[in-house]
PDB file of N, CA and C in Angstrom:
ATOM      1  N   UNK A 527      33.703 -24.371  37.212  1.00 75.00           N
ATOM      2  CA  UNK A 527      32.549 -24.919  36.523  1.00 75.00           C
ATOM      3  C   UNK A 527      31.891 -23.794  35.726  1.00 75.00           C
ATOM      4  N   UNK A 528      31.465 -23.795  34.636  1.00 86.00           N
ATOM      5  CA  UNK A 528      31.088 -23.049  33.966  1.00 86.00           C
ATOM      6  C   UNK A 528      29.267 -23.447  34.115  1.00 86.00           C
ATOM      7  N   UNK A 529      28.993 -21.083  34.115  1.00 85.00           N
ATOM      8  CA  UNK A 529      27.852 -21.458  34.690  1.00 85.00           C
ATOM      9  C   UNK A 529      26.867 -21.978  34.147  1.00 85.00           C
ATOM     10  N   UNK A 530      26.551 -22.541  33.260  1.00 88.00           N
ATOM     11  CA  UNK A 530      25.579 -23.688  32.099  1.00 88.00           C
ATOM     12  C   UNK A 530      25.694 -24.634  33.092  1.00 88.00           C
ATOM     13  N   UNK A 531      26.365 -24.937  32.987  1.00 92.00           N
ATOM     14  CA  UNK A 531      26.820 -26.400  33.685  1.00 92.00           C
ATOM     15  C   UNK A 531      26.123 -26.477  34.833  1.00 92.00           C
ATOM     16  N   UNK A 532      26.465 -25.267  35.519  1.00 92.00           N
ATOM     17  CA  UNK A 532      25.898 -25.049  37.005  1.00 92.00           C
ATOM     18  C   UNK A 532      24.193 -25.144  36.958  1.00 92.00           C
ATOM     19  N   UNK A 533      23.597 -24.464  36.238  1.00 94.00           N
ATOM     20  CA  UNK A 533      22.280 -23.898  36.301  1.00 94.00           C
ATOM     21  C   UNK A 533      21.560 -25.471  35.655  1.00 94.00           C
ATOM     22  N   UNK A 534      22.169 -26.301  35.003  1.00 96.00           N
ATOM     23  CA  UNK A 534      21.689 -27.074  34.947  1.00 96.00           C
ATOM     24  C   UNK A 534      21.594 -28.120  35.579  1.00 96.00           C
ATOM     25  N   UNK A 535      22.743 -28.320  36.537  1.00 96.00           N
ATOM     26  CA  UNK A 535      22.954 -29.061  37.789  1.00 96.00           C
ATOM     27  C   UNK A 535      22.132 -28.974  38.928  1.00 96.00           C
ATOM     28  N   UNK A 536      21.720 -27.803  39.043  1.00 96.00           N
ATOM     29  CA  UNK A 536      21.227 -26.592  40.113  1.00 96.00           C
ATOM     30  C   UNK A 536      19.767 -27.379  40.034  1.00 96.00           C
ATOM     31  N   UNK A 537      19.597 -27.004  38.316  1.00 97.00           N
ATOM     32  CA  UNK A 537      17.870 -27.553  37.531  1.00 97.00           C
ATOM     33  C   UNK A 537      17.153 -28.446  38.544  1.00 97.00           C
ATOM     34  N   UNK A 538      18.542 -29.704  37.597  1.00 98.00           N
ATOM     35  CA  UNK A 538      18.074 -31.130  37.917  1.00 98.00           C
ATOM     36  C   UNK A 538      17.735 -31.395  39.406  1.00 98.00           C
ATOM     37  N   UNK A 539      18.689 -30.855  40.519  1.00 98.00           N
ATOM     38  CA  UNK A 539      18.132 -31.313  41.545  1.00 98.00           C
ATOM     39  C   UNK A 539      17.079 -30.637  42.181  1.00 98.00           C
ATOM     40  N   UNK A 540      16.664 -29.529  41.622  1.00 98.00           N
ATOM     41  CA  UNK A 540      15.410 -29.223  41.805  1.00 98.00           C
ATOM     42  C   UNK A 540      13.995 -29.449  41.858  1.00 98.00           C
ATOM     43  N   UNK A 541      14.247 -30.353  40.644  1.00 98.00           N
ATOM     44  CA  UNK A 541      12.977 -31.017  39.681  1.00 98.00           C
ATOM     45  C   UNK A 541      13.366 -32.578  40.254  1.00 98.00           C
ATOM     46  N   UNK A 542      14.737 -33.013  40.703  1.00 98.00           N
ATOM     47  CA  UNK A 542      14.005 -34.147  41.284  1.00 98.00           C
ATOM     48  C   UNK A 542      13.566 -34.003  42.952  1.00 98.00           C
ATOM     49  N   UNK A 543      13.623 -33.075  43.297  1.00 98.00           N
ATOM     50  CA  UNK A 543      12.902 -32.631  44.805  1.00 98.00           C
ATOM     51  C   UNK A 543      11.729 -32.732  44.937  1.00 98.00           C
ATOM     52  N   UNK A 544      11.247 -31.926  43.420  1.00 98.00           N
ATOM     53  CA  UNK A 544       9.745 -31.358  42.687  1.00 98.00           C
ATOM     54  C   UNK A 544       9.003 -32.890  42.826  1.00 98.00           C
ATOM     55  N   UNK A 545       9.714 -33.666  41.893  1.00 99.00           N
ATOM     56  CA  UNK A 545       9.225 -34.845  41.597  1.00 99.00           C
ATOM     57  C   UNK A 545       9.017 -35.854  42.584  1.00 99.00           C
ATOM     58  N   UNK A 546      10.092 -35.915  43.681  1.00 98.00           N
ATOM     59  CA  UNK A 546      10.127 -36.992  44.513  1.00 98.00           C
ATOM     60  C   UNK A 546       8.651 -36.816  45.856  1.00 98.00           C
ATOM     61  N   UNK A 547       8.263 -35.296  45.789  1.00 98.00           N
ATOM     62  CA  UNK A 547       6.980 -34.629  46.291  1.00 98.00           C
ATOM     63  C   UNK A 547       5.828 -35.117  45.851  1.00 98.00           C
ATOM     64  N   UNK A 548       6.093 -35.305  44.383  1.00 98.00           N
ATOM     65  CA  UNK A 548       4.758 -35.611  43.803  1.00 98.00           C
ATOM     66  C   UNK A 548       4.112 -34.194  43.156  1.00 98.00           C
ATOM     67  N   UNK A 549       4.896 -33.558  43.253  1.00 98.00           N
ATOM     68  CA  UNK A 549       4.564 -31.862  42.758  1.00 98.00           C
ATOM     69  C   UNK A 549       4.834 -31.890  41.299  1.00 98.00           C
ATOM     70  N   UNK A 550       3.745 -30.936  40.803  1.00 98.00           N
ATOM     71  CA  UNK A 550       3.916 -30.736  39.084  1.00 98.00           C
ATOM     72  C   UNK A 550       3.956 -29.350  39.385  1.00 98.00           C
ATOM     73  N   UNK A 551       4.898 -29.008  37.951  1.00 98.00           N
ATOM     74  CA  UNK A 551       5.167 -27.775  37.867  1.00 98.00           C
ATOM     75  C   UNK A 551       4.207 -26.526  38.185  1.00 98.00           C
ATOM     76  N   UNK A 552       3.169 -26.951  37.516  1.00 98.00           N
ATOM     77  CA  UNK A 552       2.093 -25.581  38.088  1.00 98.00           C
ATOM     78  C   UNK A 552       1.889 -25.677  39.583  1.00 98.00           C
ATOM     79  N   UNK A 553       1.955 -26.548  40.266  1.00 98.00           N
ATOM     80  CA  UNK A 553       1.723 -26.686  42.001  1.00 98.00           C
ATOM     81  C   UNK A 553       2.742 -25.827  42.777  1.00 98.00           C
ATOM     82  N   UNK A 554       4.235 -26.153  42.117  1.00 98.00           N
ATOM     83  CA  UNK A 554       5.635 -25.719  42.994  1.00 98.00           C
ATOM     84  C   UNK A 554       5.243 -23.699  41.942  1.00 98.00           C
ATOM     85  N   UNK A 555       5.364 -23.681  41.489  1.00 98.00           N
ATOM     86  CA  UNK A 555       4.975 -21.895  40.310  1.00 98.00           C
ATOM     87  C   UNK A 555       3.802 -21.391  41.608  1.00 98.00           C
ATOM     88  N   UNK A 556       2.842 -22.124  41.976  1.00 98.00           N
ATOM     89  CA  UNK A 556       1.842 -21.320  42.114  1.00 98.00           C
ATOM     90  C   UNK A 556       2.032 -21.096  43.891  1.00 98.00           C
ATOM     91  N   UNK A 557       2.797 -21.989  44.196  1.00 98.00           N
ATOM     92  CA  UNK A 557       3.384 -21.882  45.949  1.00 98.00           C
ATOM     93  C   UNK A 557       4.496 -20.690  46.084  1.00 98.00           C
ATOM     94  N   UNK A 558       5.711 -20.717  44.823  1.00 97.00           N
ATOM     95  CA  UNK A 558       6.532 -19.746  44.998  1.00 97.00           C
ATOM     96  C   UNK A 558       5.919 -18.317  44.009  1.00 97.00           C
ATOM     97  N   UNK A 559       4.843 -18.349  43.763  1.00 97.00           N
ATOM     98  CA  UNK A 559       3.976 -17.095  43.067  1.00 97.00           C
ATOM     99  C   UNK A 559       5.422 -16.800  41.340  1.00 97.00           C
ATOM    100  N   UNK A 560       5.191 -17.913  41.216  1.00 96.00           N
ATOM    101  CA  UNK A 560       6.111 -18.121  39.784  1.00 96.00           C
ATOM    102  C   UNK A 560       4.966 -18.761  38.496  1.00 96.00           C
ATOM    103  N   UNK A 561       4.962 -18.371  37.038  1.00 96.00           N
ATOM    104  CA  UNK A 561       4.298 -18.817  36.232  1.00 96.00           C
ATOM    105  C   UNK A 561       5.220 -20.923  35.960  1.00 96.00           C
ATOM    106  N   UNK A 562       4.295 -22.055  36.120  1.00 95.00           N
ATOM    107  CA  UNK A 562       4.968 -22.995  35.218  1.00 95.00           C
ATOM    108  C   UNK A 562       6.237 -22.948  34.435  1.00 95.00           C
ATOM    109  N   UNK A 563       5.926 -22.248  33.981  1.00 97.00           N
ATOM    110  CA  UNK A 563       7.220 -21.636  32.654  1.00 97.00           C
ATOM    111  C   UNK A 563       8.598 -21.219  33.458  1.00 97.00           C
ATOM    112  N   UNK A 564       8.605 -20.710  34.073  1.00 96.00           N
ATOM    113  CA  UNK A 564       9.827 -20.439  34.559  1.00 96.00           C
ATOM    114  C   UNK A 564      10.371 -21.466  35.353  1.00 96.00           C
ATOM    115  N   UNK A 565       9.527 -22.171  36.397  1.00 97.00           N
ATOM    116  CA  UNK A 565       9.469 -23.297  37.012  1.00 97.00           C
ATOM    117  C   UNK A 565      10.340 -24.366  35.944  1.00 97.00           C
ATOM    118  N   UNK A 566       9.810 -24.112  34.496  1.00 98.00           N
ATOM    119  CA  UNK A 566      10.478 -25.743  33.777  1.00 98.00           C
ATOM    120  C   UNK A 566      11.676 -24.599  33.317  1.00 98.00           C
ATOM    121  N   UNK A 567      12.088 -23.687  33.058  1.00 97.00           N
ATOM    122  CA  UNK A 567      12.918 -23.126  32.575  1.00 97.00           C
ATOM    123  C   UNK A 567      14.147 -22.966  33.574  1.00 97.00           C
ATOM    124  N   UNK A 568      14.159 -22.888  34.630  1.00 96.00           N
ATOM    125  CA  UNK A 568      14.985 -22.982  36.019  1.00 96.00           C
ATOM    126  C   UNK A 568      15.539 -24.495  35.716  1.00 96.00           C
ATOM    127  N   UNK A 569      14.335 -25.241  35.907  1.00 97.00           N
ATOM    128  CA  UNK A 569      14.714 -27.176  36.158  1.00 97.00           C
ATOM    129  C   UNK A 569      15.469 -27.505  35.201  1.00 97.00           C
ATOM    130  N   UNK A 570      15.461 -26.648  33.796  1.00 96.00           N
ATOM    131  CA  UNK A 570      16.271 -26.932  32.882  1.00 96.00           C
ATOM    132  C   UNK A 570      17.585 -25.899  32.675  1.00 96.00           C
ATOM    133  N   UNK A 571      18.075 -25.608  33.372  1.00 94.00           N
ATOM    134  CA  UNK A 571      19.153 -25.046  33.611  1.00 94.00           C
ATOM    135  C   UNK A 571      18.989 -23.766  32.237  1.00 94.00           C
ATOM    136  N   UNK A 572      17.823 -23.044  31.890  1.00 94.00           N
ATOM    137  CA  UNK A 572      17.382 -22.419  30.726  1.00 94.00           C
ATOM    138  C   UNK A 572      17.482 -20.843  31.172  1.00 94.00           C
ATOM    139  N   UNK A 573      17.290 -20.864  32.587  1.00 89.00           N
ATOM    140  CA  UNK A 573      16.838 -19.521  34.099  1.00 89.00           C
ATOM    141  C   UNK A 573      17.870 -19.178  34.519  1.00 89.00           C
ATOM    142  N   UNK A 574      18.549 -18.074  34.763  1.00 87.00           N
ATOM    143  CA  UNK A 574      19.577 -18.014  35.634  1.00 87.00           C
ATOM    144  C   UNK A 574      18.483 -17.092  36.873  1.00 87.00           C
ATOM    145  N   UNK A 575      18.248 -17.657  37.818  1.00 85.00           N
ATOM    146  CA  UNK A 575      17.592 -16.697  38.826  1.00 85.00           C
ATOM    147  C   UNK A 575      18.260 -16.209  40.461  1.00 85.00           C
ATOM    148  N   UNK A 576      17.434 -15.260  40.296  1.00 89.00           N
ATOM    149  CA  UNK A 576      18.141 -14.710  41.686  1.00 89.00           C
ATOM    150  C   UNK A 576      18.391 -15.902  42.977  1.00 89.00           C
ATOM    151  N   UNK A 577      18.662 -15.156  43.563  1.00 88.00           N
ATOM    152  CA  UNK A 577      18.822 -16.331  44.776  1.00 88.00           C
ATOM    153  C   UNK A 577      17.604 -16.505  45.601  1.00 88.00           C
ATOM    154  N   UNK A 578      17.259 -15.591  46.042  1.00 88.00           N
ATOM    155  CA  UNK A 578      15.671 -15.015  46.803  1.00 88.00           C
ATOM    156  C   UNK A 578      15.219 -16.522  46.158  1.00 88.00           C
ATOM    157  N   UNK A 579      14.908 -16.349  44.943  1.00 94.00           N
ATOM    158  CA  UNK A 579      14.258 -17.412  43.899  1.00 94.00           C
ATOM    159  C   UNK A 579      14.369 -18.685  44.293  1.00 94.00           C
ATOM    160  N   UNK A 580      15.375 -18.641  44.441  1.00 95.00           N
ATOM    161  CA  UNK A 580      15.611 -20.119  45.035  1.00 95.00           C
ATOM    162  C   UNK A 580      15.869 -20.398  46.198  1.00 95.00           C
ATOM    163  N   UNK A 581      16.083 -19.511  47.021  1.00 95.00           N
ATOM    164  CA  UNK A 581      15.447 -20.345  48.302  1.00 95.00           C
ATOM    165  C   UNK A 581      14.076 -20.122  49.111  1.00 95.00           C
ATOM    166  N   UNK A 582      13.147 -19.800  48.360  1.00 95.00           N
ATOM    167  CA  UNK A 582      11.707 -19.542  48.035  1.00 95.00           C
ATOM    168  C   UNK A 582      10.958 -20.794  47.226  1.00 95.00           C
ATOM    169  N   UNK A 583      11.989 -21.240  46.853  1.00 96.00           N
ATOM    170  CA  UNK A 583      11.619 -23.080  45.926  1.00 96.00           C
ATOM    171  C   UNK A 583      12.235 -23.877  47.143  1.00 96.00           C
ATOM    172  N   UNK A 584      13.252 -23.668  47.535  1.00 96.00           N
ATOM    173  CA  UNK A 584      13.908 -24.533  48.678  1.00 96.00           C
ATOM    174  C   UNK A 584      12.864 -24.674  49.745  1.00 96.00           C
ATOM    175  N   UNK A 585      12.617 -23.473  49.977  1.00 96.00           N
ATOM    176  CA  UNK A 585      11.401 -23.275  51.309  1.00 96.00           C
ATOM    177  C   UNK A 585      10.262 -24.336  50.968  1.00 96.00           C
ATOM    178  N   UNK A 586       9.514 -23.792  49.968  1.00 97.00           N
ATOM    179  CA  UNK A 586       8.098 -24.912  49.458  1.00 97.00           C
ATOM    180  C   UNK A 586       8.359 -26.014  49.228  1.00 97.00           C
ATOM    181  N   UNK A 587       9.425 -26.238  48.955  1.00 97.00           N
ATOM    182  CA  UNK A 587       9.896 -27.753  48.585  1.00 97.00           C
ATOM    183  C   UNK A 587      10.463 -28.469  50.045  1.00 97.00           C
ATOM    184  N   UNK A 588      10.310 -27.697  51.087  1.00 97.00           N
ATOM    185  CA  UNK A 588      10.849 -27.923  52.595  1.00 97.00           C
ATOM    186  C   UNK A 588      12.023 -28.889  52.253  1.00 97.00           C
ATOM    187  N   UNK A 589      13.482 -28.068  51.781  1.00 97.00           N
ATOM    188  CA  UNK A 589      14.489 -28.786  51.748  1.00 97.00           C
ATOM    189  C   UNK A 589      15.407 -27.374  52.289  1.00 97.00           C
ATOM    190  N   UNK A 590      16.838 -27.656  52.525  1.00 96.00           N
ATOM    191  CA  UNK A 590      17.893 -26.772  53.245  1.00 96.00           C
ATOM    192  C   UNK A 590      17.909 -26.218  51.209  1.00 96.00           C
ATOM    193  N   UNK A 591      18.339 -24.790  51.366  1.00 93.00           N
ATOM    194  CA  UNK A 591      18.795 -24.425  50.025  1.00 93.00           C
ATOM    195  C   UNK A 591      20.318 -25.103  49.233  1.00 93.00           C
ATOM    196  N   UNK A 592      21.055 -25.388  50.255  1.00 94.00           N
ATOM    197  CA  UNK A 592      22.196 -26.086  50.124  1.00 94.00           C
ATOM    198  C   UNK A 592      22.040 -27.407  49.552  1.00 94.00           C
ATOM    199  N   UNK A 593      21.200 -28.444  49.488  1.00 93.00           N
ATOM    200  CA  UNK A 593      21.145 -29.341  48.433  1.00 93.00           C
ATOM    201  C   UNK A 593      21.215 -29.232  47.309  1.00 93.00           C
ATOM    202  N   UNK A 594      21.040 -27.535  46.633  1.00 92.00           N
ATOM    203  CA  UNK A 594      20.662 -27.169  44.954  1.00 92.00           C
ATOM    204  C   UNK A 594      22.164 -27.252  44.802  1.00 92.00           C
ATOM    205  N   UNK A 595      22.927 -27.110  45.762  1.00 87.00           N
ATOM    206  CA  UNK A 595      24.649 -26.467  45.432  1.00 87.00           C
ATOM    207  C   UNK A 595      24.967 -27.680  45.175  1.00 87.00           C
TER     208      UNK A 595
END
């Protein structure tokens, strides 16, 4: 899989985690000490971020990190 593909796959199920919470972007940014911006830039497969990163969104979003995969 090419990693575009990935990071945007990765995005989407992020943002529907985000969403299915009821969380807006500045809420999930300001829990993982992240600006909005990167928050929609991740969800849009736009971010390539560390891992830390994401399972620091996994955590606040109280999901296993293994759903993003």
């Amino acid at each position: 899989m090419k990693d575009g593909i990935f990071l945007k796959q990765m995005g989407a199920k992020i943002k529907a985690v985000r969403v299915s919470r009821g969380m807006t972007l500045r809420q999930l940014g300001t829990m993982c000490n992240l600006d909005f911006g990167s928050i929609s830039r991740i969800e849009n497969g736009q971010k390539n971020s560390y891992l830390l990163t994401i399972k620091t969104i996994a955590d606040k979003l109280e999901v296993d990190v293994k759903e993003f995969l």
